[in-house]
Amino acid sequence: MDMAIIEITHLHKVYDDRKVPVRALNGINLSISAGEFTAIVGPSGSGKTTLLNILGGLDDPTQGAVIIDGVNITAMPAGQRIGYRLHHIGFVFQAYNLIPVLTALENVIFILELQGRPKSEQERRGHDLLRAVGLAERAHNRPGELSGGQQQRVAVARALAAKPKFILADEPTANLDSRTAASLLDLMAQLNRDEGITFLFSTHDPHVMEKARRIITIQDGRVEKDEARS
């Protein structure tokens, strides 16, 4: 739990493609340890999603570095970063982002197919993960045949498929009712507790904050508060 998996140093992001440049991040310094269950909170426009996008290799910083297990992903060429993301980082998005024409199982194993894993391994891993998130009987249903909570559980299973170093969850409960959100959070907390999976959330949801063992508050692109909780 004490080993740093993510080191963020002097991270700045300025969007200067507009009439007035927007400073989204203004010198973020953070260390995230393996096995954390951490929430990044703050008002809209504070820089939460920008930070997660840079951590996930989806965006480039204007200045600074993100080191993941000793690898500086911000120094990678874009093509190399895509490959790194495919093998090492899991994502859970607010809008689920499932492929509508694929079944739940096919959505989960899609990333393994991109990695070129053997078909037998894909099937075994996919079924194991759907069982872990309580959707074994829904393996052959498409997203349109699933509830919002079930779709987000499929998204969690997909994020876990490649056994990533950590999972970035951007407002994962925003489109769910409170009961479904609580059930999903219990699932992720159990995966964190039982399997040591590192979760980093961007959220406004007080239920996520209640579950988190560390809360990092961002305001105007700066870390305003960093609190560990028992």
mmCIF file of C-alpha atoms in Angstrom:
data_model
loop_
_atom_site.group_PDB
_atom_site.id
_atom_site.type_symbol
_atom_site.label_atom_id
_atom_site.label_comp_id
_atom_site.label_asym_id
_atom_site.label_seq_id
_atom_site.Cartn_x
_atom_site.Cartn_y
_atom_site.Cartn_z
ATOM 1 C CA MET A 1 0.000 0.000 0.000
ATOM 2 C CA ASP A 2 2.989 2.317 0.496
ATOM 3 C CA MET A 3 4.521 1.808 -2.962
ATOM 4 C CA ALA A 4 3.824 4.771 -5.242
ATOM 5 C CA ILE A 5 2.273 3.652 -8.500
ATOM 6 C CA ILE A 6 1.691 7.198 -9.833
ATOM 7 C CA GLU A 7 3.938 10.226 -9.332
ATOM 8 C CA ILE A 8 2.633 13.570 -10.598
ATOM 9 C CA THR A 9 5.107 16.450 -10.601
ATOM 10 C CA HIS A 10 4.569 20.145 -11.427
ATOM 11 C CA LEU A 11 1.659 19.332 -13.722
ATOM 12 C CA HIS A 12 0.264 22.277 -15.706
ATOM 13 C CA LYS A 13 -2.345 22.333 -18.455
ATOM 14 C CA VAL A 14 -3.258 25.452 -20.413
ATOM 15 C CA TYR A 15 -5.812 25.344 -23.201
ATOM 16 C CA ASP A 16 -4.555 28.153 -25.451
ATOM 17 C CA ASP A 17 -6.616 27.361 -28.539
ATOM 18 C CA ARG A 18 -9.324 29.784 -27.444
ATOM 19 C CA LYS A 19 -9.605 33.557 -27.442
ATOM 20 C CA VAL A 20 -8.707 33.614 -23.766
ATOM 21 C CA PRO A 21 -6.282 30.871 -22.594
ATOM 22 C CA VAL A 22 -7.745 28.615 -19.885
ATOM 23 C CA ARG A 23 -5.437 27.316 -17.162
ATOM 24 C CA ALA A 24 -6.969 23.967 -16.193
ATOM 25 C CA LEU A 25 -4.106 22.686 -14.022
ATOM 26 C CA ASN A 26 -1.699 24.917 -12.165
ATOM 27 C CA GLY A 27 1.204 22.970 -10.676
ATOM 28 C CA ILE A 28 -0.249 19.676 -9.398
ATOM 29 C CA ASN A 29 2.060 17.493 -7.287
ATOM 30 C CA LEU A 30 0.652 14.165 -6.089
ATOM 31 C CA SER A 31 1.709 10.623 -5.271
ATOM 32 C CA ILE A 32 -0.762 7.731 -5.519
ATOM 33 C CA SER A 33 0.123 4.434 -3.852
ATOM 34 C CA ALA A 34 -0.787 0.976 -5.078
ATOM 35 C CA GLY A 35 -4.070 -0.199 -3.584
ATOM 36 C CA GLU A 36 -5.555 3.235 -2.935
ATOM 37 C CA PHE A 37 -9.288 3.970 -3.183
ATOM 38 C CA THR A 38 -9.076 7.715 -3.748
ATOM 39 C CA ALA A 39 -11.547 10.405 -4.793
ATOM 40 C CA ILE A 40 -10.552 13.620 -6.551
ATOM 41 C CA VAL A 41 -13.223 16.199 -5.797
ATOM 42 C CA GLY A 42 -13.914 19.841 -6.572
ATOM 43 C CA PRO A 43 -16.412 22.070 -8.375
ATOM 44 C CA SER A 44 -17.034 21.925 -12.113
ATOM 45 C CA GLY A 45 -14.100 23.481 -13.934
ATOM 46 C CA SER A 46 -11.649 22.764 -11.104
ATOM 47 C CA GLY A 47 -9.494 20.481 -13.269
ATOM 48 C CA LYS A 48 -10.587 17.007 -12.099
ATOM 49 C CA THR A 49 -11.359 15.528 -15.500
ATOM 50 C CA THR A 50 -8.338 17.189 -17.104
ATOM 51 C CA LEU A 51 -6.135 15.563 -14.463
ATOM 52 C CA LEU A 52 -7.656 12.127 -15.069
ATOM 53 C CA ASN A 53 -7.309 12.521 -18.841
ATOM 54 C CA ILE A 54 -3.598 13.277 -18.467
ATOM 55 C CA LEU A 55 -3.099 10.393 -16.021
ATOM 56 C CA GLY A 56 -4.776 8.108 -18.543
ATOM 57 C CA GLY A 57 -2.629 9.314 -21.426
ATOM 58 C CA LEU A 58 -5.657 10.804 -23.198
ATOM 59 C CA ASP A 59 -4.289 14.349 -23.073
ATOM 60 C CA ASP A 60 -0.870 16.023 -22.920
ATOM 61 C CA PRO A 61 0.203 18.384 -20.149
ATOM 62 C CA THR A 62 1.594 21.790 -21.000
ATOM 63 C CA GLN A 63 4.296 21.214 -18.415
ATOM 64 C CA GLY A 64 5.220 18.576 -15.853
ATOM 65 C CA ALA A 65 5.320 14.785 -15.767
ATOM 66 C CA VAL A 66 3.270 11.709 -14.897
ATOM 67 C CA ILE A 67 5.380 8.708 -13.872
ATOM 68 C CA ILE A 68 3.604 5.342 -13.705
ATOM 69 C CA ASP A 69 5.666 2.554 -12.147
ATOM 70 C CA GLY A 70 8.831 4.376 -13.187
ATOM 71 C CA VAL A 71 7.630 5.086 -16.748
ATOM 72 C CA ASN A 72 7.174 8.720 -17.800
ATOM 73 C CA ILE A 73 4.050 8.448 -19.938
ATOM 74 C CA THR A 74 4.024 12.187 -20.666
ATOM 75 C CA ALA A 75 7.330 11.804 -22.507
ATOM 76 C CA MET A 76 6.003 9.055 -24.774
ATOM 77 C CA PRO A 77 5.069 9.638 -28.421
ATOM 78 C CA ALA A 78 1.291 9.475 -28.919
ATOM 79 C CA GLY A 79 1.386 6.067 -30.626
ATOM 80 C CA GLN A 80 3.455 4.492 -27.882
ATOM 81 C CA ARG A 81 1.178 5.963 -25.237
ATOM 82 C CA ILE A 82 -1.843 4.296 -26.886
ATOM 83 C CA GLY A 83 -0.137 0.930 -26.518
ATOM 84 C CA TYR A 84 0.793 1.626 -22.910
ATOM 85 C CA ARG A 85 -2.778 2.641 -22.099
ATOM 86 C CA LEU A 86 -4.115 -0.536 -23.718
ATOM 87 C CA HIS A 87 -2.052 -2.763 -21.453
ATOM 88 C CA HIS A 88 -1.754 -0.835 -18.191
ATOM 89 C CA ILE A 89 -4.678 1.555 -17.531
ATOM 90 C CA GLY A 90 -8.365 0.789 -17.028
ATOM 91 C CA PHE A 91 -11.165 3.318 -17.561
ATOM 92 C CA VAL A 92 -14.738 3.613 -16.281
ATOM 93 C CA PHE A 93 -16.643 6.526 -17.819
ATOM 94 C CA GLN A 94 -19.805 8.351 -16.797
ATOM 95 C CA ALA A 95 -21.522 7.382 -20.073
ATOM 96 C CA TYR A 96 -20.482 3.673 -19.877
ATOM 97 C CA ASN A 97 -19.018 3.806 -23.444
ATOM 98 C CA LEU A 98 -20.015 0.247 -24.265
ATOM 99 C CA ILE A 99 -20.181 -0.818 -27.903
ATOM 100 C CA PRO A 100 -23.929 -1.230 -28.574
ATOM 101 C CA VAL A 101 -23.688 -4.007 -31.183
ATOM 102 C CA LEU A 102 -21.544 -6.219 -28.935
ATOM 103 C CA THR A 103 -22.790 -8.440 -26.105
ATOM 104 C CA ALA A 104 -21.703 -7.861 -22.514
ATOM 105 C CA LEU A 105 -19.083 -10.594 -22.877
ATOM 106 C CA GLU A 106 -17.813 -9.187 -26.173
ATOM 107 C CA ASN A 107 -17.520 -5.719 -24.629
ATOM 108 C CA VAL A 108 -15.496 -7.083 -21.717
ATOM 109 C CA ILE A 109 -13.072 -9.070 -23.860
ATOM 110 C CA PHE A 110 -12.720 -6.482 -26.627
ATOM 111 C CA ILE A 111 -9.548 -5.071 -25.065
ATOM 112 C CA LEU A 112 -8.066 -8.586 -24.832
ATOM 113 C CA GLU A 113 -8.818 -9.073 -28.516
ATOM 114 C CA LEU A 114 -6.957 -5.826 -29.271
ATOM 115 C CA GLN A 115 -4.030 -7.175 -27.264
ATOM 116 C CA GLY A 116 -4.012 -10.327 -29.375
ATOM 117 C CA ARG A 117 -4.692 -12.695 -26.472
ATOM 118 C CA PRO A 118 -5.712 -16.277 -27.329
ATOM 119 C CA LYS A 119 -9.458 -16.749 -27.797
ATOM 120 C CA SER A 120 -9.676 -19.311 -25.003
ATOM 121 C CA GLU A 121 -8.040 -16.871 -22.579
ATOM 122 C CA GLN A 122 -10.395 -14.093 -23.677
ATOM 123 C CA GLU A 123 -13.481 -16.224 -23.059
ATOM 124 C CA ARG A 124 -12.270 -17.515 -19.699
ATOM 125 C CA ARG A 125 -11.289 -14.065 -18.437
ATOM 126 C CA GLY A 126 -14.510 -12.487 -19.694
ATOM 127 C CA HIS A 127 -16.774 -15.019 -18.016
ATOM 128 C CA ASP A 128 -14.767 -14.800 -14.769
ATOM 129 C CA LEU A 129 -15.137 -11.014 -14.700
ATOM 130 C CA LEU A 130 -18.853 -11.020 -15.476
ATOM 131 C CA ARG A 131 -19.289 -13.513 -12.650
ATOM 132 C CA ALA A 132 -17.270 -11.224 -10.363
ATOM 133 C CA VAL A 133 -19.562 -8.253 -11.093
ATOM 134 C CA GLY A 134 -22.717 -10.334 -10.717
ATOM 135 C CA LEU A 135 -23.660 -10.528 -14.396
ATOM 136 C CA ALA A 136 -22.787 -14.090 -15.387
ATOM 137 C CA GLU A 137 -26.312 -14.682 -16.684
ATOM 138 C CA ARG A 138 -26.183 -11.518 -18.823
ATOM 139 C CA ALA A 139 -23.094 -12.450 -20.848
ATOM 140 C CA HIS A 140 -24.975 -12.593 -24.140
ATOM 141 C CA ASN A 141 -27.165 -9.518 -23.678
ATOM 142 C CA ARG A 142 -26.335 -6.321 -25.538
ATOM 143 C CA PRO A 143 -26.086 -2.973 -23.698
ATOM 144 C CA GLY A 144 -29.573 -1.904 -24.804
ATOM 145 C CA GLU A 145 -30.987 -4.923 -22.956
ATOM 146 C CA LEU A 146 -29.281 -3.966 -19.677
ATOM 147 C CA SER A 147 -30.115 -1.389 -17.024
ATOM 148 C CA GLY A 148 -27.786 1.548 -16.426
ATOM 149 C CA GLY A 149 -26.314 -0.114 -13.360
ATOM 150 C CA GLN A 150 -25.741 -3.361 -15.247
ATOM 151 C CA GLN A 151 -24.054 -1.483 -18.095
ATOM 152 C CA GLN A 152 -21.714 0.228 -15.638
ATOM 153 C CA ARG A 153 -20.886 -3.152 -14.085
ATOM 154 C CA VAL A 154 -19.960 -4.388 -17.552
ATOM 155 C CA ALA A 155 -17.778 -1.275 -17.893
ATOM 156 C CA VAL A 156 -16.038 -2.140 -14.605
ATOM 157 C CA ALA A 157 -15.455 -5.702 -15.816
ATOM 158 C CA ARG A 158 -14.039 -4.338 -19.083
ATOM 159 C CA ALA A 159 -11.718 -2.001 -17.159
ATOM 160 C CA LEU A 160 -10.401 -4.992 -15.196
ATOM 161 C CA ALA A 161 -9.957 -7.265 -18.217
ATOM 162 C CA ALA A 162 -6.336 -6.458 -18.971
ATOM 163 C CA LYS A 163 -5.318 -6.509 -15.267
ATOM 164 C CA PRO A 164 -4.321 -2.814 -15.349
ATOM 165 C CA LYS A 165 -2.026 -1.077 -12.877
ATOM 166 C CA PHE A 166 -4.932 1.145 -11.827
ATOM 167 C CA ILE A 167 -8.453 2.157 -12.825
ATOM 168 C CA LEU A 168 -9.533 5.735 -13.535
ATOM 169 C CA ALA A 169 -13.239 6.298 -12.910
ATOM 170 C CA ASP A 170 -14.628 9.623 -14.148
ATOM 171 C CA GLU A 171 -17.994 10.322 -12.464
ATOM 172 C CA PRO A 172 -18.934 6.601 -12.681
ATOM 173 C CA THR A 173 -22.137 7.001 -10.641
ATOM 174 C CA ALA A 174 -23.438 10.215 -12.246
ATOM 175 C CA ASN A 175 -26.077 8.502 -14.414
ATOM 176 C CA LEU A 176 -27.253 6.035 -11.763
ATOM 177 C CA ASP A 177 -29.927 6.247 -9.111
ATOM 178 C CA SER A 178 -28.682 6.263 -5.522
ATOM 179 C CA ARG A 179 -29.408 2.599 -4.820
ATOM 180 C CA THR A 180 -27.702 1.390 -7.992
ATOM 181 C CA ALA A 181 -24.762 3.730 -7.380
ATOM 182 C CA ALA A 182 -24.338 2.372 -3.845
ATOM 183 C CA SER A 183 -24.331 -1.198 -5.169
ATOM 184 C CA LEU A 184 -21.705 -0.334 -7.794
ATOM 185 C CA LEU A 185 -19.521 1.406 -5.204
ATOM 186 C CA ASP A 186 -19.763 -1.602 -2.897
ATOM 187 C CA LEU A 187 -18.576 -3.772 -5.794
ATOM 188 C CA MET A 188 -15.585 -1.527 -6.554
ATOM 189 C CA ALA A 189 -14.696 -1.238 -2.860
ATOM 190 C CA GLN A 190 -14.761 -5.028 -2.590
ATOM 191 C CA LEU A 191 -12.499 -5.404 -5.634
ATOM 192 C CA ASN A 192 -10.152 -2.853 -4.089
ATOM 193 C CA ARG A 193 -10.170 -4.588 -0.722
ATOM 194 C CA ASP A 194 -9.994 -8.212 -1.881
ATOM 195 C CA GLU A 195 -7.748 -7.873 -4.930
ATOM 196 C CA GLY A 196 -5.795 -4.702 -4.143
ATOM 197 C CA ILE A 197 -6.979 -2.944 -7.311
ATOM 198 C CA THR A 198 -6.141 0.768 -7.280
ATOM 199 C CA PHE A 199 -9.088 3.068 -8.006
ATOM 200 C CA LEU A 200 -8.857 6.806 -8.652
ATOM 201 C CA PHE A 201 -12.204 8.600 -8.962
ATOM 202 C CA SER A 202 -13.183 12.015 -10.248
ATOM 203 C CA THR A 203 -16.509 12.759 -8.618
ATOM 204 C CA HIS A 204 -19.155 15.076 -7.203
ATOM 205 C CA ASP A 205 -20.978 12.159 -5.574
ATOM 206 C CA PRO A 206 -21.008 12.249 -1.746
ATOM 207 C CA HIS A 207 -21.466 8.457 -1.722
ATOM 208 C CA VAL A 208 -18.126 8.024 -3.491
ATOM 209 C CA MET A 209 -16.533 10.415 -1.009
ATOM 210 C CA GLU A 210 -17.919 8.379 1.896
ATOM 211 C CA LYS A 211 -16.313 5.209 0.522
ATOM 212 C CA ALA A 212 -12.976 6.806 -0.395
ATOM 213 C CA ARG A 213 -10.045 6.352 1.968
ATOM 214 C CA ARG A 214 -8.365 9.486 0.629
ATOM 215 C CA ILE A 215 -9.962 12.663 -0.673
ATOM 216 C CA ILE A 216 -7.982 15.110 -2.815
ATOM 217 C CA THR A 217 -9.749 18.437 -3.276
ATOM 218 C CA ILE A 218 -8.842 20.483 -6.356
ATOM 219 C CA GLN A 219 -9.737 24.137 -6.783
ATOM 220 C CA ASP A 220 -8.694 26.294 -9.744
ATOM 221 C CA GLY A 221 -6.265 23.650 -10.946
ATOM 222 C CA ARG A 222 -4.427 23.357 -7.617
ATOM 223 C CA VAL A 223 -4.534 20.812 -4.797
ATOM 224 C CA GLU A 224 -6.375 22.630 -2.034
ATOM 225 C CA LYS A 225 -6.637 19.760 0.439
ATOM 226 C CA ASP A 226 -5.375 16.166 0.674
ATOM 227 C CA GLU A 227 -6.967 14.094 3.422
ATOM 228 C CA ALA A 228 -6.341 10.454 4.339
ATOM 229 C CA ARG A 229 -9.243 8.680 6.026
ATOM 230 C CA SER A 230 -9.397 5.530 8.104
#
